[in-house]
Coordinates of C-alpha atoms in Angstrom, one line a residue:
Chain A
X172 CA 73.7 80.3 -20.5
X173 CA 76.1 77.2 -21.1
X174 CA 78.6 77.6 -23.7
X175 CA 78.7 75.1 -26.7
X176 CA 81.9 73.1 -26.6
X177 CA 84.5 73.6 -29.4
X178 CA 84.9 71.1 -32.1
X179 CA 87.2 71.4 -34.5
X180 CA 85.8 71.4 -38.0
X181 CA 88.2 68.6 -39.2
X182 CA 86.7 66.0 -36.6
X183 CA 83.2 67.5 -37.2
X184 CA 83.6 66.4 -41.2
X185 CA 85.8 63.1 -39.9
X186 CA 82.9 62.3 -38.1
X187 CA 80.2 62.7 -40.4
X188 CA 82.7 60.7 -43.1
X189 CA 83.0 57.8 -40.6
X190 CA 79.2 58.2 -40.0
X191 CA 78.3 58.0 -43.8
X192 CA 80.7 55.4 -45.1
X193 CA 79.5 53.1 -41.6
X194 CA 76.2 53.4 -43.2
X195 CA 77.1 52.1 -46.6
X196 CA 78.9 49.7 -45.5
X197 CA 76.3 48.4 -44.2
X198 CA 74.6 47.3 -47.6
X199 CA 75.9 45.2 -50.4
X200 CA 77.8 46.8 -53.3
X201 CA 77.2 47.7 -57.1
X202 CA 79.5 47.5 -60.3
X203 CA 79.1 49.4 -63.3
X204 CA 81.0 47.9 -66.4
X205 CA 81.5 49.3 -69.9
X206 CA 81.6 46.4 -72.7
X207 CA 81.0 46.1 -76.4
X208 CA 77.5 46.8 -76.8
X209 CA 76.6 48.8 -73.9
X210 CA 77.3 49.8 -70.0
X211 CA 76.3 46.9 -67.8
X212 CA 75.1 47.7 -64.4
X213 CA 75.1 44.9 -61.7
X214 CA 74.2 44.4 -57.8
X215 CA 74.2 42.0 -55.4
X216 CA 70.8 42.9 -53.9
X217 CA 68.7 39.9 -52.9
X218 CA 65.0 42.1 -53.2
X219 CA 63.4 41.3 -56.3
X220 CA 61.0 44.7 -56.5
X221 CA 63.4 47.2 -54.2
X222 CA 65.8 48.1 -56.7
X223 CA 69.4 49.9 -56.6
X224 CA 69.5 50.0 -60.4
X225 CA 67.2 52.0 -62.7
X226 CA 66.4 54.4 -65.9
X227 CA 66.5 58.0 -65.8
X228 CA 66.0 58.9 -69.3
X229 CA 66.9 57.8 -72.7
X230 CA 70.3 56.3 -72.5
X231 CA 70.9 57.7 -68.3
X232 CA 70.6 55.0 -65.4
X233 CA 70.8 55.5 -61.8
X234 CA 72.3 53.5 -59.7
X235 CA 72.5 53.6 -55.8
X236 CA 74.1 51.7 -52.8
X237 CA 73.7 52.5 -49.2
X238 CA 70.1 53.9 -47.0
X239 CA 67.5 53.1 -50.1
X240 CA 65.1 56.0 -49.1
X241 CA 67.9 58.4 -49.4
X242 CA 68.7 57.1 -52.8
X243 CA 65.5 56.8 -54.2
X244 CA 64.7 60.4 -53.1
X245 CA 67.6 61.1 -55.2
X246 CA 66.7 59.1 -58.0
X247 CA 63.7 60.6 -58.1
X248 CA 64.9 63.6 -58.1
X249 CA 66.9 63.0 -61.3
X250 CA 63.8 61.8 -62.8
X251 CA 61.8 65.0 -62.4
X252 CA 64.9 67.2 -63.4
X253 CA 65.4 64.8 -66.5
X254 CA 61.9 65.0 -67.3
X255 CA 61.6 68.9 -67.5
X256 CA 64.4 69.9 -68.5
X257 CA 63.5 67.3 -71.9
X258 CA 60.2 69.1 -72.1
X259 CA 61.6 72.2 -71.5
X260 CA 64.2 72.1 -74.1
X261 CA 64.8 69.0 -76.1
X262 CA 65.7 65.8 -75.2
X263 CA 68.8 65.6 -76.3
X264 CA 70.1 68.4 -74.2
X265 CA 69.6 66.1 -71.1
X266 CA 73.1 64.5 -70.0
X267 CA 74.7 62.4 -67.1
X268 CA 77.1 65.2 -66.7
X269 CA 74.5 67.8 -65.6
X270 CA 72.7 65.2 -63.7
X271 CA 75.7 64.7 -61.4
X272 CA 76.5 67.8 -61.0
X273 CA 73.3 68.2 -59.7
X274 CA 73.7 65.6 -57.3
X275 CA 76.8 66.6 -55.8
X276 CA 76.0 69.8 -54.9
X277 CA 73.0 68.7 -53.5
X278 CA 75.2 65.5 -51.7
X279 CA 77.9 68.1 -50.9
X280 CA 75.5 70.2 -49.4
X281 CA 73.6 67.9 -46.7
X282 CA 77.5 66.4 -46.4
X283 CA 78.3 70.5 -44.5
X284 CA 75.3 71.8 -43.7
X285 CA 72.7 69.2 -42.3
X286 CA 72.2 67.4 -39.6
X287 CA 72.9 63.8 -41.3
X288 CA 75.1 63.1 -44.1
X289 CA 73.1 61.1 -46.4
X290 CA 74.4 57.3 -46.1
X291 CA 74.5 56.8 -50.0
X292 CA 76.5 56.2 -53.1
X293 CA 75.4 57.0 -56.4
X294 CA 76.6 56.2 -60.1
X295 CA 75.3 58.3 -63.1
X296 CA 75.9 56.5 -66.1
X297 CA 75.6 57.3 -70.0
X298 CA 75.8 55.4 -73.1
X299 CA 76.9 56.6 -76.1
X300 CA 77.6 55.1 -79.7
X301 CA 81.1 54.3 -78.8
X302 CA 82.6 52.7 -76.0
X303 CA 84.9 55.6 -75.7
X304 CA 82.0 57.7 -75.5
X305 CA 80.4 55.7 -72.5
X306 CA 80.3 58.1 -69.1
X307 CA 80.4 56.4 -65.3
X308 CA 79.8 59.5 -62.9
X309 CA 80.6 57.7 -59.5
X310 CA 79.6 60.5 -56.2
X311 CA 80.5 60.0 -52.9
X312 CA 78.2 60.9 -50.0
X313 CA 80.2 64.2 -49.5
X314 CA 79.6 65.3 -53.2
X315 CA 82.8 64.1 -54.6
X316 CA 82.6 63.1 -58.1
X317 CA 84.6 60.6 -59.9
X318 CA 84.3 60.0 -63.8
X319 CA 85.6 56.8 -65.3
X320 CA 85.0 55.1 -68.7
X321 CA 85.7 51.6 -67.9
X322 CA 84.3 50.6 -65.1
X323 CA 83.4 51.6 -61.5
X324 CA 82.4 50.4 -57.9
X325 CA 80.1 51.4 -55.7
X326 CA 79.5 50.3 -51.6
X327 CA 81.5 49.4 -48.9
X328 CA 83.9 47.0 -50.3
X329 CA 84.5 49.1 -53.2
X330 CA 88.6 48.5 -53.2
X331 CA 88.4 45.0 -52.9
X332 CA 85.9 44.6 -55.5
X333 CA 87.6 47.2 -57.9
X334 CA 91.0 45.3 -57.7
X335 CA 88.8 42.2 -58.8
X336 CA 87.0 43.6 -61.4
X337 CA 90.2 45.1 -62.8
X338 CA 91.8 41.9 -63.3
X339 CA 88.4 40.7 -65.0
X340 CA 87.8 43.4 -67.1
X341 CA 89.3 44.0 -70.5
X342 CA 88.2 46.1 -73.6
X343 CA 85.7 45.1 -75.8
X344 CA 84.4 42.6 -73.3
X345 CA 81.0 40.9 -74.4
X346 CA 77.7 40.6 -72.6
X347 CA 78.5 37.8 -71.0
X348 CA 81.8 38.6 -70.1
X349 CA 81.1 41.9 -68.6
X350 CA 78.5 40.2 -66.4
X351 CA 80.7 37.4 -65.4
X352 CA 83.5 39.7 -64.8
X353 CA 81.0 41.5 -62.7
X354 CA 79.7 39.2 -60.9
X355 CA 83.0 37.1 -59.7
X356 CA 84.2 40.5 -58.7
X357 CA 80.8 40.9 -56.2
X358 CA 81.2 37.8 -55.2
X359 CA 85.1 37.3 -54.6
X360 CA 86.9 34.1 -54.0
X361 CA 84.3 32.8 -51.5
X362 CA 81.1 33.4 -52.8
X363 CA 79.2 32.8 -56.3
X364 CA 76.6 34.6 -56.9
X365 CA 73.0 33.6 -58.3
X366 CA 70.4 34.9 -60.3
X367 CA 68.4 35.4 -57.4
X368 CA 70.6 37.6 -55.2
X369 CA 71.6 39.9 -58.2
X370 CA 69.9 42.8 -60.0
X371 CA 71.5 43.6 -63.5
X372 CA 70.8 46.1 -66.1
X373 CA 71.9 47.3 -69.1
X374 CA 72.2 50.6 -70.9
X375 CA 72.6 49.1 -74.6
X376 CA 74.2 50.8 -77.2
X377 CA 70.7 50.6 -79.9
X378 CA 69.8 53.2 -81.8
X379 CA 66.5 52.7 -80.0
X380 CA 65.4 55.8 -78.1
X381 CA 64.6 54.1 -74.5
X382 CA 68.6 52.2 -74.1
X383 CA 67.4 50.9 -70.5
X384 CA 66.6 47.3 -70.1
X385 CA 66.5 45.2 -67.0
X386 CA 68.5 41.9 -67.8
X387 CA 65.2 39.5 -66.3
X388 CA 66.0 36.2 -63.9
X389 CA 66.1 33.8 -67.2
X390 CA 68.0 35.5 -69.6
X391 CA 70.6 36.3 -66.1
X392 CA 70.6 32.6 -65.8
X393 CA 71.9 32.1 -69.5
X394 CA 74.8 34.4 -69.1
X395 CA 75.9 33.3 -65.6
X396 CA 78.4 30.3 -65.5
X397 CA 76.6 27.2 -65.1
X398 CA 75.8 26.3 -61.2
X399 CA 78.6 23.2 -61.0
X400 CA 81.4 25.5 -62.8
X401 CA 80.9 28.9 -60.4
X402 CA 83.1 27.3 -58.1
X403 CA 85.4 28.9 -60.4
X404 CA 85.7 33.0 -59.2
X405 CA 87.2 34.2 -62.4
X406 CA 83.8 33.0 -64.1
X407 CA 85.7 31.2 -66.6
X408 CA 83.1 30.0 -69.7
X409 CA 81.6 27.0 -68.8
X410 CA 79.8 24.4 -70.6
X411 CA 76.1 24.2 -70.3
X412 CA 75.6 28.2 -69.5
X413 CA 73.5 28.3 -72.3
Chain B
X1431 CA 67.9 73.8 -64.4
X1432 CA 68.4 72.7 -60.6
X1433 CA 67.1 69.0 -58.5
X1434 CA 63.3 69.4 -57.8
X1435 CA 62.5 68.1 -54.5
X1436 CA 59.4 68.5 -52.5
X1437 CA 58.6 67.6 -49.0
X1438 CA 56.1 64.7 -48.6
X1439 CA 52.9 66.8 -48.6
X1440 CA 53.8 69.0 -51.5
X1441 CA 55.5 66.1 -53.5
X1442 CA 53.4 65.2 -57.2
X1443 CA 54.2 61.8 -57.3
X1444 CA 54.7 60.1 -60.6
X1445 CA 52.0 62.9 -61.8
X1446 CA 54.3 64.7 -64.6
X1447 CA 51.4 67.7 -65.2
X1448 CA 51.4 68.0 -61.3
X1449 CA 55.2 68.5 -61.8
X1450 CA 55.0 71.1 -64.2
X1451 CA 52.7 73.0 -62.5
X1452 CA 54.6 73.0 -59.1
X1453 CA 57.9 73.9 -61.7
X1454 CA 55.8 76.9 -63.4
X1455 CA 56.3 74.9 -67.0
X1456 CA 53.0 74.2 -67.5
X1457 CA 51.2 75.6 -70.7
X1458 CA 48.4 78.4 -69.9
X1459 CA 44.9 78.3 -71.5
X1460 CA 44.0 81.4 -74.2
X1461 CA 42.1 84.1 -72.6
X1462 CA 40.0 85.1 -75.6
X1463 CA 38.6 83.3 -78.2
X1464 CA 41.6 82.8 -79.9
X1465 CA 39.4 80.5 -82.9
X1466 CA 37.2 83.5 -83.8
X1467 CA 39.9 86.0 -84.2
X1468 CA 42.3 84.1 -86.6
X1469 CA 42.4 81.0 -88.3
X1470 CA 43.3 77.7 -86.2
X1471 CA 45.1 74.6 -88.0
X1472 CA 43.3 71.9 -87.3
X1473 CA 43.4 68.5 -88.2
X1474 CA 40.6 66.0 -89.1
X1475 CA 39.6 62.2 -89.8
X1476 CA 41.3 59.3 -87.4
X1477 CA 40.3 55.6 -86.7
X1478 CA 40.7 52.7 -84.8
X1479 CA 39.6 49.1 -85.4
X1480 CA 40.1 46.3 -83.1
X1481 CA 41.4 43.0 -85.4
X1482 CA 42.6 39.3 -84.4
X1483 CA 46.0 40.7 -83.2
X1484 CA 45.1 44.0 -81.4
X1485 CA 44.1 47.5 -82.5
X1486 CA 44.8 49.2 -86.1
X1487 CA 45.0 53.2 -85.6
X1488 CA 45.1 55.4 -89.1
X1489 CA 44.7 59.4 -89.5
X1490 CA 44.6 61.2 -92.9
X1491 CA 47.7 63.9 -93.3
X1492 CA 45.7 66.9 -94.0
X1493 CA 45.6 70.1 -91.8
X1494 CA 43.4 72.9 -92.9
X1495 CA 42.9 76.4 -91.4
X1496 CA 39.4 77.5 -92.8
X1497 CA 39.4 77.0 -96.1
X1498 CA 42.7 77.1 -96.9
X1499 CA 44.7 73.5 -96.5
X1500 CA 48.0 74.2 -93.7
X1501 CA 49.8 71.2 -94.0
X1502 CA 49.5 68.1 -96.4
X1503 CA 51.8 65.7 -94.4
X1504 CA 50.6 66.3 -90.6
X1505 CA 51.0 63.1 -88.4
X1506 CA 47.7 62.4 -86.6
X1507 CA 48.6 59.0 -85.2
X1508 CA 51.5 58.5 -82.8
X1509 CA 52.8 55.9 -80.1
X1510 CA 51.5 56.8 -76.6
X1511 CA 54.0 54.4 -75.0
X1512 CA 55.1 50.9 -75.9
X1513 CA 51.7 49.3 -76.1
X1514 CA 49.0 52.1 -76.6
X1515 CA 48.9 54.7 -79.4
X1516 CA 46.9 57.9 -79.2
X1517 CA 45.2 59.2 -82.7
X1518 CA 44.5 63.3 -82.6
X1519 CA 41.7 65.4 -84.1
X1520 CA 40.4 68.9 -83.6
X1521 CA 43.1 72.4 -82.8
X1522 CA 46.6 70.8 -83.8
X1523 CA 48.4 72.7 -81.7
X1524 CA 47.0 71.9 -78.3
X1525 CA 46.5 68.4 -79.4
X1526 CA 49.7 67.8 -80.3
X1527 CA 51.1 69.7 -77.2
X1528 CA 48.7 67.1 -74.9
X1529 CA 50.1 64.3 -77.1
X1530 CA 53.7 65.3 -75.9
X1531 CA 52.6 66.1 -72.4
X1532 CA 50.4 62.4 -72.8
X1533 CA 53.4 60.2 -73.7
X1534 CA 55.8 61.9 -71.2
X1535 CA 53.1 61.6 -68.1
X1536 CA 53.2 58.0 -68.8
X1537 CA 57.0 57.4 -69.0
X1538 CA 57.9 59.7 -65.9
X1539 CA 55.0 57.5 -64.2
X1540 CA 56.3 54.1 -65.0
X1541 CA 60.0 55.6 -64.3
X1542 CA 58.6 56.9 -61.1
X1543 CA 56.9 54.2 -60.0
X1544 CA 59.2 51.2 -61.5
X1545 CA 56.0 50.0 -63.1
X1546 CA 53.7 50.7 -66.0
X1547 CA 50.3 51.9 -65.6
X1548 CA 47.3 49.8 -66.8
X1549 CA 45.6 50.1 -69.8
X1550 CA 42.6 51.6 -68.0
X1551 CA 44.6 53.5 -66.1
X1552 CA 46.5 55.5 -69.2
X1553 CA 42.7 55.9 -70.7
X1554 CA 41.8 57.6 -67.4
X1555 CA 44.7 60.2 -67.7
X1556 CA 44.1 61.1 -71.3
X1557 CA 40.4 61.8 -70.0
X1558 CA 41.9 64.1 -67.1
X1559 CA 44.1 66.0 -69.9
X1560 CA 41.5 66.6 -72.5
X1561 CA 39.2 68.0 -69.4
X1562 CA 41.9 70.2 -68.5
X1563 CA 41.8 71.6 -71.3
X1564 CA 38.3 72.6 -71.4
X1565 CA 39.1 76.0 -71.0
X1566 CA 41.2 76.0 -74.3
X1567 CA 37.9 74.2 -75.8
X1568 CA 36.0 77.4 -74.8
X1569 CA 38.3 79.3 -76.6
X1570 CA 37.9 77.3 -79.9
X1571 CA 40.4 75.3 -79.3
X1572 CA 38.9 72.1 -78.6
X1573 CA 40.8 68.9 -78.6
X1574 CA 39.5 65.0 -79.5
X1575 CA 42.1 62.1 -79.2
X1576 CA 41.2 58.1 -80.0
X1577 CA 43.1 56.3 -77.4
X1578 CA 43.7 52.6 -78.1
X1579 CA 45.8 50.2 -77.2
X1580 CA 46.7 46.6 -76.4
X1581 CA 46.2 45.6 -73.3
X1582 CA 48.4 43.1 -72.1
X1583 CA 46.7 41.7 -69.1
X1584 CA 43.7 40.7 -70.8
X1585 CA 45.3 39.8 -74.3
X1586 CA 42.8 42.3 -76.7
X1587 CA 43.3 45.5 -77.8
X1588 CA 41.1 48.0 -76.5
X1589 CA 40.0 51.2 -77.5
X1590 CA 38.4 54.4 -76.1
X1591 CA 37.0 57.6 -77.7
X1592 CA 36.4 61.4 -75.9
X1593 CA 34.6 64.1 -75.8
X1594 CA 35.6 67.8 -75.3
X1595 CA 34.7 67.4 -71.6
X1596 CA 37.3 64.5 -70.8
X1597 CA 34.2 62.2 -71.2
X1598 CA 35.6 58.5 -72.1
X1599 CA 33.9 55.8 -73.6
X1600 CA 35.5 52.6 -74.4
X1601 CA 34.0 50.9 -77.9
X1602 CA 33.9 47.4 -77.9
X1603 CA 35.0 47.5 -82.1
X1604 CA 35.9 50.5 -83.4
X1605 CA 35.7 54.2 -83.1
X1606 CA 36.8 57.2 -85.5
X1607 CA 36.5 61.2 -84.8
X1608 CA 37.5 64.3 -86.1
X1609 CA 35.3 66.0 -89.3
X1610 CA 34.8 62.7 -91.8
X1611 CA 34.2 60.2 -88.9
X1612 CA 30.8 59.8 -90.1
X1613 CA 31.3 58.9 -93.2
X1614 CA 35.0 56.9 -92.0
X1615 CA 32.9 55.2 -88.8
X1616 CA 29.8 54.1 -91.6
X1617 CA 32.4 52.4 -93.9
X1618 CA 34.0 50.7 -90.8
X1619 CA 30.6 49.5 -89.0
X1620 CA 29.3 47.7 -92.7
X1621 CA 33.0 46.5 -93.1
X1622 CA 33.5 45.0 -89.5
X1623 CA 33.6 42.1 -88.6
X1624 CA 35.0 40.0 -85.3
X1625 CA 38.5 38.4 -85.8
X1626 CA 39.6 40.2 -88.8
X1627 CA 43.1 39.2 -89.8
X1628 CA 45.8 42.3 -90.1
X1629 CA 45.7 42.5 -93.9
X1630 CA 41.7 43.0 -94.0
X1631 CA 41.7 45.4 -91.1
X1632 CA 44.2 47.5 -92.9
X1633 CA 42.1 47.6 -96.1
X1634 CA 39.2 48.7 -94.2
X1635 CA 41.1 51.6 -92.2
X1636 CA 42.0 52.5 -96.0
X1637 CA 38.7 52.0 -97.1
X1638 CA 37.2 54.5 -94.4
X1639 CA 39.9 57.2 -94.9
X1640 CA 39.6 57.3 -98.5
X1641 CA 35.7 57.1 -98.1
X1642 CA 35.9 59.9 -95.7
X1643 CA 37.5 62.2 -98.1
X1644 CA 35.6 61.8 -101.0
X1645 CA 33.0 63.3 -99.0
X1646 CA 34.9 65.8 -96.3
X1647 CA 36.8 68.2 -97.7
X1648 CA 39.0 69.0 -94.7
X1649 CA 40.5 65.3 -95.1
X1650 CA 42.8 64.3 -97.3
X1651 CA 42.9 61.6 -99.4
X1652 CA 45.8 60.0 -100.7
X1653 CA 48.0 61.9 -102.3
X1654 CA 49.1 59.8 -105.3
X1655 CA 51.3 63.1 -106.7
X1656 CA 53.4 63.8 -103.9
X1657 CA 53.8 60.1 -102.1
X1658 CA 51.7 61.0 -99.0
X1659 CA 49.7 58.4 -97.8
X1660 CA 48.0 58.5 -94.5
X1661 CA 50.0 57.5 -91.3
X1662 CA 48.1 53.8 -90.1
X1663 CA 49.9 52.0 -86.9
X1664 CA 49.1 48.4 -85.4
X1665 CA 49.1 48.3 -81.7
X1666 CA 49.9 43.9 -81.5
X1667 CA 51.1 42.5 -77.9
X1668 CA 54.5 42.5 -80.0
X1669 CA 53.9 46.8 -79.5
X1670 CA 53.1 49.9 -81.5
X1671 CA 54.6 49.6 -84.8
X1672 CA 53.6 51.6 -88.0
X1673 CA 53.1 50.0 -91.3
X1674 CA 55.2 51.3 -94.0
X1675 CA 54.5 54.1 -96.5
X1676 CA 55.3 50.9 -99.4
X1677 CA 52.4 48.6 -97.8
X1678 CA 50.2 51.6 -97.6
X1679 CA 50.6 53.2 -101.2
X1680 CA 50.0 49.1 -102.0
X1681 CA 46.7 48.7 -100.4
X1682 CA 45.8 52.0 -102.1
X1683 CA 46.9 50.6 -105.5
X1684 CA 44.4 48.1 -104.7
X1685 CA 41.5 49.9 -103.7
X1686 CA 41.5 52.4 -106.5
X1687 CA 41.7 49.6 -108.7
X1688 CA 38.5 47.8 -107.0
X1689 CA 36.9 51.3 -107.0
X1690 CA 37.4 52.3 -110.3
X1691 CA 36.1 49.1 -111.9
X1692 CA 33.3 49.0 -109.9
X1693 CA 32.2 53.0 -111.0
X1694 CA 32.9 53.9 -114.8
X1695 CA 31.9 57.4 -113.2
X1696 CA 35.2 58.7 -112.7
X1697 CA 36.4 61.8 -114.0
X1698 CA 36.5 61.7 -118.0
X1699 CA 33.9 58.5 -118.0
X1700 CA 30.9 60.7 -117.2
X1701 CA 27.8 59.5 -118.7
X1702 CA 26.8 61.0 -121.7
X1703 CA 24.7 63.5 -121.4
X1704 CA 21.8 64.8 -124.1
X1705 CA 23.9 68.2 -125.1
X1706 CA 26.9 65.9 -125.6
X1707 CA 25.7 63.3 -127.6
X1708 CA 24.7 66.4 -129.5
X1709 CA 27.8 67.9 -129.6
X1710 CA 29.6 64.4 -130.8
X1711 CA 27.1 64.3 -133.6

């Protein structure tokens, strides 16, 4: 009978880490960006029907970069939990902090105990009536969870694109300026983005019940900066954008 | 609560009443006959016209338990989902329990699936609820929706009706159901007419509810003391949208008004009779 050779369980974990965040780095990343009227959720994805971005409930979206089965098994997931646990109590006891609490253990589980780390980052985010109230749950394939308030990034160039969108960013930001901001910060110095390489969202801050709305290819076009003036990375306003 | 995940074979899909069962949530059917042993609330008289725009839904507010009335102010007409509404008659409990279960199958199913369900399709799964709740039905506690709705690929409103079985029929103009849908359904079939504008389709839904409980005593009128005046909804491709209590209680104004000088035999206007005229001598 052959012995099993001795790892040690730092470089078993560093392993699976390098294997993960490989794997998301892979795919293109995501930004989530609080402004005046909502949380604005925005991806560089060129698919026009596989999304990264969707509702969970009332006023939760999901948001996922990396392997897109693993992430749509886990958006799923929310669904269902979402779903019954409004039927079973009320829908108003259904939040994004439950929700990714959830999904870390179950992230931090596979992350020790399976096979394969799942390749995948995920955002859990929650409007509110105020800004302040506004909740960003950003979790790591290993289960770790970050909550922020302004904005967040998710995917493999998530530093780069943070240190972007934290120039861009500012409080009380419009529509159009979160989505700018958002977009120059995907994009970087090199690259402007169009409507057809992006998938944005919104969670709005109406007193309707349903706050999810997909922001369609038209109504994208309208808030982008016009096609001659996206030279500019900052997304300055430009003339004709509307 | 914890995450429910389910390995492919075992996994319901965007089928919300397949997830409850799998989770142990899902409501169980009486075992006796719960409408023989105590009085059931039920509620009565709904209807649905198709007009120029789409499809107007109203329901009275009364629920009675035998003789006694249980409610003056019950809703009978609700939004299924953005563009369909479902309309309730028969046990009020179950039906509204299947009107909760109805509206959450469909939004776990477009959420699920990224996409709506058609029109059709949403008709089809109210058929599959009401015929799992047959066994309820046998119990006395039967449940008849009115589904209608506006369907947006084919730019009409639609609407369907049911039987206790989960049977569906789609009518091609209107439908009504519940204890005064004869007498409601008779006013709306002399009334209709193709391409009625929103104003006249909402004076005939009116019409047929206040028709309906001049003769059914388990519907209620409108209830000029109190303010309650049934619930009536338009289903347009602009969505389900009710029409306020003021417009209603305006429309009402105006058929009484029609009504009453059309019969001088209202209450205190009865002909004279022989013994009267006697007694005024």
């Amino acid at each position: 009978m052959s012995m099993p050779f001795y790892v040690a369980p730092e470089q078993v974990m560093k392993d699976r880490a390098d294997y993960a965040r490989k794997g998301i780095a892979r795919g293109r990343s995501l930004a989530a960006v609080v402004y005046a009227d909502g949380i604005l959720v925005a991806a560089e994805n060129p698919s026009s029907t596989l999304r990264k971005v969707s509702e969970i409930y009332d006023r939760i979206a999901f948001a996922g970069v990396g392997k897109y089965n693993e992430f749509d098994q886990l958006r799923i997931a929310g669904v269902r939990a979402a779903d019954l646990k409004g039927y079973a109590y009320s829908r108003e006891d259904v939040d994004a902090r439950s929700l990714a609490n959830n999904y870390a253990s179950i992230l931090g589980q596979v992350f020790t105990h399976e096979m394969k780390p799942m390749e995948v980052e995920i955002l859990v985010a929650e409007v509110s009536a105020e800004p302040a109230g506004d909740q960003l749950f950003h979790i790591l394939y290993d289960g770790t969870v970050m909550d922020e308030n302004r904005y967040t990034v998710l995917g493999g160039e998530a530093e780069a694109i943070a240190t972007r969108l934290g120039e861009l960013w500012s409080d009380g930001l419009d529509l159009q300026g979160a989505v700018r901001a958002a977009v120059a910060a995907l994009g970087g110095p090199d690259r402007a983005l169009g409507p057809d390489e992006l998938e944005v969202a919104l969670l709005e801050r109406t007193t309707r019940r349903r706050a999810f709305r997909r922001v369609e290819r038209h109504e994208l076009l309208s808030l982008l900066p016009a096609v001659e003036a996206t030279a500019d990375p900052a997304g300055a306003p430009a003339e004709g954008g509307d | 609560m914890t995450m429910p995940f389910f390995s492919p074979p075992d996994d319901p899909g965007p089928d919300f009443a397949g997830l409850l069962r799998r989770s142990g949530l899902a409501p169980e059917a009486p075992t006796s006959d719960v409408a023989a042993r105590m009085p059931i609330t039920h509620a009565t008289t709904v209807v649905a016209i198709r007009y120029a725009d789409g499809v107007v839904m109203a329901g009275d507010r009364r629920a009675t338990s035998g003789n006694l009335i249980s409610h003056r102010a019950i809703e009978k007409v609700f939004p299924a989902d953005r563009h369909s509404g479902v309309a309730i008659a028969g046990a009020a409990g179950p039906a509204m329990e299947m009107v909760k279960l109805f509206q959450l199958q469909l939004e776990h199913y477009e959420k699920v699936e990224g996409s709506a369900l058609s029109l059709e399709g949403k008709a089809n799964q109210l058929g599959q609820m009401v015929r799992g709740n047959l066994g309820a039905a046998l119990q006395g506690l039967a449940v008849v929706p009115l589904f209608a709705g506006y369907d947006v690929l084919r730019g009409t409103g639609r609407l369907f009706q049911y039987d206790v079985t989960g049977g569906r029929y789609e009518e091609s103009n209107f439908a009504s159901t519940g204890s005064g849908s004869l007498h409601a359904g008779t006013v709306v079939k002399i009334g209709f007419r193709e391409g009625l504008e929103r104003a006249q389709a909402l004076d005939l839904a009116v019409t047929a509810l206040f028709q309906a409980a001049d003769d059914d005593s388990a519907t209620g009128g409108p209830d000029l003391v109190r303010g309650i005046y049934p619930t009536v909804a338009t289903i347009t491709a602009a969505g389900f949208e009710k029409v306020t209590e003021a417009e209603i209680a305006e429309r009402f104004g105006d058929l009484i008004e029609v009504l009453a000088a059309r019969e001088p035999a209202i209450p205190g206007r009865l002909p004279e009779t022989g013994t009267d005229t006697g007694d005024d001598v």
